[in-house]
Short mmCIF file of C-alpha atoms and ligand atoms in Angstrom, two decimals:
data_model
loop_
_atom_site.label_atom_id
_atom_site.label_comp_id
_atom_site.label_asym_id
_atom_site.label_seq_id
_atom_site.Cartn_x
_atom_site.Cartn_y
_atom_site.Cartn_z
CA MET A 1 -33.13 13.34 -37.62
CA THR A 2 -33.08 15.47 -34.49
CA SER A 3 -33.80 19.18 -34.42
CA ASP A 4 -31.15 21.63 -33.22
CA SER A 5 -32.89 22.16 -29.92
CA GLU A 6 -33.06 18.41 -29.25
CA SER A 7 -29.36 17.88 -29.93
CA LYS A 8 -28.08 20.88 -27.98
CA PRO A 9 -25.84 20.06 -25.03
CA GLN A 10 -27.31 20.54 -21.58
CA THR A 11 -25.84 23.36 -19.53
CA ASP A 12 -27.37 22.91 -16.10
CA MET A 13 -25.14 21.63 -13.32
CA PRO A 14 -27.83 19.66 -11.43
CA SER A 15 -28.44 17.37 -14.46
CA PHE A 16 -24.70 16.85 -14.80
CA VAL A 17 -24.36 16.06 -11.11
CA SER A 18 -27.07 13.40 -11.31
CA THR A 19 -25.41 11.85 -14.40
CA LEU A 20 -22.07 11.94 -12.58
CA LYS A 21 -23.50 9.97 -9.65
CA SER A 22 -24.69 7.18 -11.95
CA CYS A 23 -21.35 6.73 -13.76
CA LYS A 24 -19.00 3.87 -12.98
CA HIS A 25 -15.97 4.56 -15.19
CA ILE A 26 -15.06 8.19 -15.61
CA ILE A 27 -12.24 9.56 -17.74
CA ALA A 28 -11.13 13.17 -18.04
CA VAL A 29 -9.23 14.37 -21.12
CA ALA A 30 -7.36 17.57 -20.33
CA GLY A 31 -5.56 20.18 -22.44
CA ALA A 32 -3.70 23.45 -22.05
CA GLY A 33 -6.78 25.38 -20.87
CA LEU A 34 -6.66 23.42 -17.59
CA SER A 35 -3.31 25.10 -16.83
CA ALA A 36 -4.15 28.55 -18.25
CA ALA A 37 -5.13 29.94 -14.85
CA SER A 38 -1.72 28.84 -13.55
CA GLY A 39 -0.08 31.18 -16.07
CA ILE A 40 0.92 28.52 -18.63
CA PRO A 41 0.30 29.71 -22.21
CA THR A 42 -2.08 27.63 -24.33
CA PHE A 43 -1.30 26.70 -27.96
CA ARG A 44 -4.26 27.74 -30.08
CA GLY A 45 -6.34 29.96 -27.81
CA ALA A 46 -5.93 33.75 -27.43
CA GLY A 47 -2.20 34.43 -26.80
CA GLY A 48 -1.46 30.76 -27.64
CA LEU A 49 2.08 29.66 -28.56
CA TRP A 50 1.09 28.34 -32.00
CA ARG A 51 -0.37 31.74 -32.85
CA LYS A 52 3.07 33.32 -32.36
CA TYR A 53 5.33 30.47 -33.45
CA ASP A 54 5.26 27.80 -36.12
CA ALA A 55 4.86 24.43 -34.38
CA ILE A 56 6.73 22.68 -37.19
CA THR A 57 9.92 24.63 -36.38
CA LEU A 58 9.71 23.92 -32.64
CA ALA A 59 7.83 20.73 -31.84
CA THR A 60 8.95 18.12 -34.36
CA PRO A 61 11.91 15.70 -34.43
CA GLN A 62 13.02 17.44 -37.65
CA ALA A 63 13.09 20.84 -35.93
CA PHE A 64 15.32 19.42 -33.19
CA LYS A 65 17.65 17.83 -35.72
CA GLU A 66 17.98 21.09 -37.65
CA ASN A 67 18.20 23.52 -34.75
CA PRO A 68 18.52 21.94 -31.31
CA SER A 69 19.64 25.29 -29.87
CA ARG A 70 16.33 26.98 -30.80
CA VAL A 71 14.21 24.02 -29.71
CA TRP A 72 15.98 23.78 -26.34
CA GLN A 73 15.47 27.51 -25.77
CA PHE A 74 11.74 27.03 -26.38
CA TYR A 75 11.54 24.13 -23.91
CA HIS A 76 13.74 25.94 -21.40
CA TYR A 77 11.22 28.84 -21.53
CA ARG A 78 8.34 26.41 -20.96
CA ARG A 79 10.16 24.61 -18.13
CA GLU A 80 10.83 27.90 -16.34
CA LYS A 81 7.15 28.93 -16.75
CA ALA A 82 5.98 25.60 -15.35
CA LEU A 83 8.45 25.73 -12.44
CA ALA A 84 7.16 29.16 -11.44
CA ALA A 85 3.50 28.04 -11.70
CA GLN A 86 1.23 26.49 -9.09
CA PRO A 87 -1.61 24.00 -9.66
CA ASN A 88 -4.99 25.76 -9.81
CA PRO A 89 -8.38 24.63 -8.42
CA GLY A 90 -9.08 22.76 -11.69
CA HIS A 91 -5.96 20.58 -11.22
CA LEU A 92 -6.83 20.07 -7.56
CA ALA A 93 -10.42 19.03 -8.33
CA LEU A 94 -9.22 16.38 -10.81
CA ALA A 95 -6.51 15.26 -8.38
CA MET A 96 -9.15 14.73 -5.68
CA CYS A 97 -11.04 12.46 -8.06
CA SER A 98 -7.84 10.44 -8.51
CA VAL A 99 -7.49 9.58 -4.81
CA PRO A 100 -9.80 6.62 -4.01
CA SER A 101 -10.54 7.63 -0.40
CA ILE A 102 -11.57 11.15 -1.49
CA ARG A 103 -13.31 9.91 -4.64
CA GLU A 104 -15.51 7.57 -2.59
CA LYS A 105 -17.15 10.70 -1.14
CA ILE A 106 -17.63 12.61 -4.39
CA LEU A 107 -18.04 9.85 -7.00
CA PRO A 108 -18.99 6.76 -4.97
CA GLY A 109 -18.30 3.46 -6.72
CA ALA A 110 -16.66 5.01 -9.78
CA SER A 111 -13.18 4.64 -11.25
CA PHE A 112 -11.38 7.74 -12.49
CA THR A 113 -8.53 8.22 -14.95
CA LEU A 114 -7.02 11.54 -15.99
CA ILE A 115 -5.59 11.57 -19.50
CA THR A 116 -3.69 14.80 -19.92
CA GLN A 117 -2.05 16.31 -22.99
CA ASN A 118 -0.23 18.75 -20.72
CA VAL A 119 3.48 18.33 -20.14
CA ASP A 120 3.77 20.91 -17.34
CA GLY A 121 3.58 18.41 -14.45
CA LEU A 122 0.91 20.46 -12.65
CA SER A 123 -1.56 17.58 -12.32
CA ARG A 124 1.08 15.47 -10.56
CA ARG A 125 2.02 18.42 -8.38
CA ALA A 126 -1.66 18.82 -7.46
CA LEU A 127 -1.53 15.26 -6.10
CA ASP A 128 1.61 16.18 -4.12
CA GLN A 129 -0.18 19.22 -2.70
CA ILE A 130 -3.10 17.11 -1.51
CA ALA A 131 -0.61 14.74 0.14
CA GLU A 132 1.00 17.71 1.90
CA MET A 133 -2.34 19.06 3.08
CA HIS A 134 -3.50 15.60 4.22
CA PRO A 135 -0.46 13.65 5.47
CA GLU A 136 -2.74 10.72 6.35
CA LEU A 137 -3.34 10.30 2.58
CA ALA A 138 0.31 10.62 1.53
CA GLU A 139 0.96 6.89 1.29
CA GLU A 140 -2.20 6.28 -0.72
CA ILE A 141 -1.33 9.16 -3.06
CA ARG A 142 2.20 7.84 -3.64
CA SER A 143 0.86 4.38 -4.51
CA PRO A 144 0.86 3.14 -8.12
CA VAL A 145 -2.97 2.96 -8.07
CA VAL A 146 -3.09 6.75 -7.87
CA GLN A 147 0.12 7.69 -9.71
CA ASP A 148 -0.66 5.38 -12.66
CA SER A 149 -4.18 6.77 -13.03
CA LEU A 150 -2.63 10.00 -14.32
CA LEU A 151 -1.63 9.41 -17.94
CA GLU A 152 0.63 12.16 -19.31
CA MET A 153 0.17 11.19 -22.94
CA HIS A 154 2.31 13.95 -24.47
CA GLY A 155 5.23 13.31 -22.15
CA ARG A 156 6.79 15.52 -19.51
CA LEU A 157 8.69 18.81 -19.69
CA PHE A 158 10.87 17.74 -16.79
CA ASP A 159 12.05 14.53 -18.39
CA VAL A 160 15.33 14.75 -20.28
CA VAL A 161 16.05 11.95 -22.75
CA CYS A 162 19.26 10.82 -24.44
CA THR A 163 19.13 11.07 -28.26
CA SER A 164 21.51 8.14 -28.76
CA SER A 165 19.50 5.10 -29.85
CA LYS A 166 22.10 2.88 -28.15
CA CYS A 167 21.51 4.58 -24.79
CA GLY A 168 18.07 6.24 -24.61
CA HIS A 169 18.55 7.10 -20.92
CA ARG A 170 15.64 9.11 -19.48
CA GLU A 171 15.74 11.05 -16.27
CA HIS A 172 13.54 13.39 -14.28
CA ASN A 173 15.32 16.75 -14.13
CA LEU A 174 14.02 19.82 -12.33
CA ASP A 175 17.21 21.88 -12.76
CA SER A 176 16.68 25.58 -13.39
CA PRO A 177 18.13 26.31 -15.87
CA VAL A 178 18.41 22.82 -17.34
CA CYS A 179 22.01 23.70 -18.35
CA PRO A 180 24.09 26.86 -17.73
CA ALA A 181 24.16 27.99 -21.39
CA LEU A 182 20.35 28.32 -21.46
CA ALA A 183 20.24 30.70 -18.48
CA GLY A 184 18.40 33.89 -19.43
CA THR A 185 17.30 32.67 -22.88
CA GLU A 186 13.71 32.12 -21.67
CA ASN A 187 13.11 35.82 -22.46
CA VAL A 188 13.65 35.12 -26.15
CA PHE A 189 10.36 33.27 -26.37
CA ALA A 190 8.60 35.33 -23.71
CA GLN A 191 9.32 38.52 -25.69
CA ASN A 192 9.35 37.12 -29.24
CA GLN A 193 13.00 38.08 -29.89
CA PRO A 194 15.49 36.40 -32.27
CA GLU A 195 17.28 33.65 -30.36
CA PRO A 196 21.03 33.51 -29.79
CA HIS A 197 22.91 30.47 -31.13
CA ILE A 198 24.04 27.99 -28.51
CA ASP A 199 26.61 25.38 -29.45
CA VAL A 200 25.40 21.77 -29.32
CA ALA A 201 28.29 21.08 -26.92
CA ASP A 202 26.68 23.48 -24.43
CA LEU A 203 23.15 22.05 -24.64
CA PRO A 204 21.87 19.47 -22.10
CA LYS A 205 23.69 16.14 -22.22
CA CYS A 206 22.85 12.60 -21.24
CA LYS A 207 24.29 11.97 -17.78
CA LYS A 208 25.09 8.36 -18.72
CA CYS A 209 26.78 8.59 -22.11
CA GLY A 210 27.33 12.31 -22.77
CA SER A 211 25.28 12.45 -26.02
CA LEU A 212 22.97 15.36 -26.75
CA ALA A 213 19.77 15.10 -24.69
CA ARG A 214 16.28 16.22 -25.75
CA PRO A 215 13.14 17.27 -23.90
CA GLY A 216 11.05 14.24 -22.85
CA VAL A 217 7.92 15.39 -24.61
CA VAL A 218 5.98 13.90 -27.53
CA TRP A 219 6.48 15.94 -30.69
CA PHE A 220 4.23 16.08 -33.77
CA GLY A 221 4.84 12.89 -35.72
CA GLU A 222 5.78 10.88 -32.60
CA ILE A 223 3.63 8.28 -30.85
CA PRO A 224 1.94 9.47 -27.65
CA TRP A 225 2.59 7.58 -24.44
CA HIS A 226 0.26 5.13 -22.65
CA LEU A 227 -1.90 4.43 -25.72
CA ARG A 228 -2.67 0.88 -24.59
CA ASP A 229 -3.75 1.95 -21.09
CA ILE A 230 -5.74 4.83 -22.56
CA ASP A 231 -7.51 2.50 -24.95
CA VAL A 232 -8.58 0.26 -22.06
CA GLU A 233 -9.99 3.23 -20.14
CA VAL A 234 -11.73 4.81 -23.15
CA ARG A 235 -13.41 1.48 -23.96
CA LYS A 236 -14.94 1.10 -20.53
CA ALA A 237 -15.73 4.77 -19.85
CA ASP A 238 -19.35 5.78 -19.39
CA LEU A 239 -18.44 9.45 -18.95
CA CYS A 240 -15.76 11.52 -20.67
CA ILE A 241 -15.02 14.92 -19.14
CA VAL A 242 -13.21 17.09 -21.71
CA VAL A 243 -11.36 19.98 -20.06
CA GLY A 244 -9.57 22.95 -21.64
CA THR A 245 -8.66 21.41 -24.97
CA SER A 246 -9.36 22.71 -28.47
CA SER A 247 -9.85 19.04 -29.50
CA LYS A 248 -7.75 19.58 -32.61
CA VAL A 249 -4.96 17.10 -31.90
CA TYR A 250 -5.53 13.35 -32.30
CA PRO A 251 -5.73 10.81 -30.80
CA ALA A 252 -6.87 12.82 -27.73
CA ALA A 253 -9.47 14.71 -29.76
CA GLY A 254 -11.20 11.43 -30.66
CA TYR A 255 -11.73 9.94 -27.17
CA ALA A 256 -14.99 11.78 -26.43
CA SER A 257 -16.70 10.53 -29.58
CA GLU A 258 -15.41 6.99 -28.93
CA VAL A 259 -17.02 7.06 -25.49
CA GLN A 260 -20.23 8.45 -26.95
CA ALA A 261 -20.31 5.84 -29.70
CA ARG A 262 -20.42 3.15 -26.98
CA GLY A 263 -23.31 4.87 -25.22
CA GLY A 264 -21.35 6.97 -22.73
CA LYS A 265 -21.83 10.67 -22.00
CA VAL A 266 -19.55 13.60 -22.77
CA ALA A 267 -19.20 16.81 -20.74
CA VAL A 268 -17.10 19.66 -22.11
CA PHE A 269 -15.55 22.32 -19.88
CA ASN A 270 -14.00 25.15 -21.88
CA VAL A 271 -13.82 28.92 -21.66
CA ASP A 272 -14.89 29.04 -25.31
CA ARG A 273 -16.59 26.93 -27.97
CA SER A 274 -14.34 24.07 -29.16
CA ASP A 275 -14.38 21.35 -31.84
CA GLY A 276 -17.11 18.80 -31.40
CA ASP A 277 -18.73 20.48 -28.38
CA GLN A 278 -22.08 20.75 -30.18
CA ARG A 279 -22.26 16.95 -29.95
CA ALA A 280 -21.49 16.93 -26.21
CA ASP A 281 -24.19 15.91 -23.74
CA PHE A 282 -23.13 18.69 -21.36
CA LEU A 283 -21.33 21.95 -22.07
CA PHE A 284 -20.02 24.27 -19.37
CA LEU A 285 -18.62 27.42 -20.88
CA GLY A 286 -16.34 29.25 -18.48
CA PRO A 287 -12.93 28.93 -16.86
CA SER A 288 -12.43 25.32 -15.81
CA GLU A 289 -10.66 26.44 -12.61
CA SER A 290 -14.07 27.51 -11.37
CA THR A 291 -16.59 25.37 -13.33
CA LEU A 292 -14.85 22.05 -12.66
CA PRO A 293 -14.67 22.24 -8.85
CA LYS A 294 -18.30 23.40 -8.85
CA ALA A 295 -19.50 20.57 -11.10
CA LEU A 296 -17.68 18.01 -8.97
CA GLY A 297 -19.30 19.39 -5.84
CA LEU A 298 -15.99 20.60 -4.43
CA GLN A 299 -16.89 24.26 -4.20
CA ASP A 300 -19.76 26.08 -2.59
CA ASP A 301 -22.19 27.72 -5.05
CA THR A 302 -22.96 30.50 -2.63
CA GLU A 303 -19.59 32.26 -2.67
N1 LIG B 1 -10.61 27.10 -18.77
C1 LIG B 1 -11.04 26.23 -19.71
N2 LIG B 1 -10.62 26.25 -20.99
C2 LIG B 1 -9.71 27.17 -21.32
C3 LIG B 1 -9.21 28.13 -20.40
C4 LIG B 1 -9.70 28.07 -19.07
N3 LIG B 1 -9.28 28.91 -18.12
N4 LIG B 1 -8.33 28.91 -21.06
C5 LIG B 1 -8.27 28.48 -22.33
N5 LIG B 1 -9.10 27.42 -22.50
C6 LIG B 1 -9.32 26.59 -23.69
C7 LIG B 1 -9.27 27.30 -25.03
O1 LIG B 1 -10.54 27.84 -25.37
C8 LIG B 1 -8.87 26.17 -25.97
O2 LIG B 1 -10.02 25.49 -26.46
O3 LIG B 1 -8.28 25.64 -23.73
C9 LIG B 1 -8.11 25.19 -25.06
C10 LIG B 1 -6.64 25.11 -25.34
O4 LIG B 1 -6.46 24.56 -26.61
P1 LIG B 1 -5.02 24.38 -27.25
O5 LIG B 1 -4.22 25.62 -27.03
O6 LIG B 1 -5.18 23.90 -28.64
O7 LIG B 1 -4.36 23.24 -26.31
P2 LIG B 1 -4.55 21.67 -26.38
O8 LIG B 1 -5.91 21.29 -26.83
O9 LIG B 1 -4.09 21.14 -25.08
O10 LIG B 1 -3.51 21.27 -27.50
C11 LIG B 1 -3.27 19.91 -27.75
O11 LIG B 1 -1.42 20.44 -29.14
O12 LIG B 1 0.60 21.46 -29.71
C12 LIG B 1 0.00 20.41 -29.11
O13 LIG B 1 1.19 19.02 -27.73
C13 LIG B 1 0.43 20.20 -27.71
O14 LIG B 1 -0.72 18.99 -26.00
C14 LIG B 1 -0.85 20.01 -26.95
C15 LIG B 1 -1.84 19.66 -28.05
ZN1 LIG B 2 22.84 8.48 -23.23
#
């Protein structure tokens, strides 16, 4: 048995940095807190969506079947929020780790995979921003090696998917609003008002077959994406960086302990205490948009 003081996570950056340098396979598991500084509401934290709304009536296949108008208004609100947002320094720090030629300087010899529960697209946009800032890296950043190392396990807000099992067409759709009838309804969820009814005929449709379309996200009760790829990465990881997640939703919440069970280390970055963080090897309490770039050596301590 270990005493409390022996099992407490370490909080000093220099020890983390030296652990980081010795790791060969690094994964990061991200949640809504990573995007909080970009103005995207979290789910369970202060002001979180699931504190105001019942997830079962908004984020389940059953909810969509019963009231697609309400569910689409909720996702329209979240799409508009995400479209207006910009990646923050936390997204950029993780994106830098995803680009091999940058990673070689900060994490020499290591692989890096970002497993995100976020559907807002900000981690992919962070990669685009780095490509814009460094045109010489654009080709590398567009390559599958980089793009496929970002695993959006809960789907994507900007995918629209056909509900017809015969069709199932999926497309990337950045339209704002996603269909004319939803224009203006984002305020319903922003201001907690009763939502107007929109006819199914006026909701987004599949561009191939005309059936009702749904948001391309993973709802409660559905199987997350990329589970096989994630399993491969979790099995070989010697470091799991857990960023901005309450660690309440599985399977994502279980990856850190899987890595630890195989002898790897866990570092938690969260503004607050979160599930399982007492078992972490490192704990950095604070906003990840500032702690993460610092821990990865991407920001000067002296500012
Ligand atoms: N920096 C770091 N952490 C933060 C910050 C910040 N600036 N702001 C908030 N947090 C932390 C909160 O303390 C909380 O622990 O982010 C966490 C957000 O937790 P949740 O709202 O539960 O979000 P998440 O863990 O991503 O939820 C998982 O639940 O409803 C589903 O599909 C949804 O992907 C989501 C999943
Ligand atoms: Zn279709």
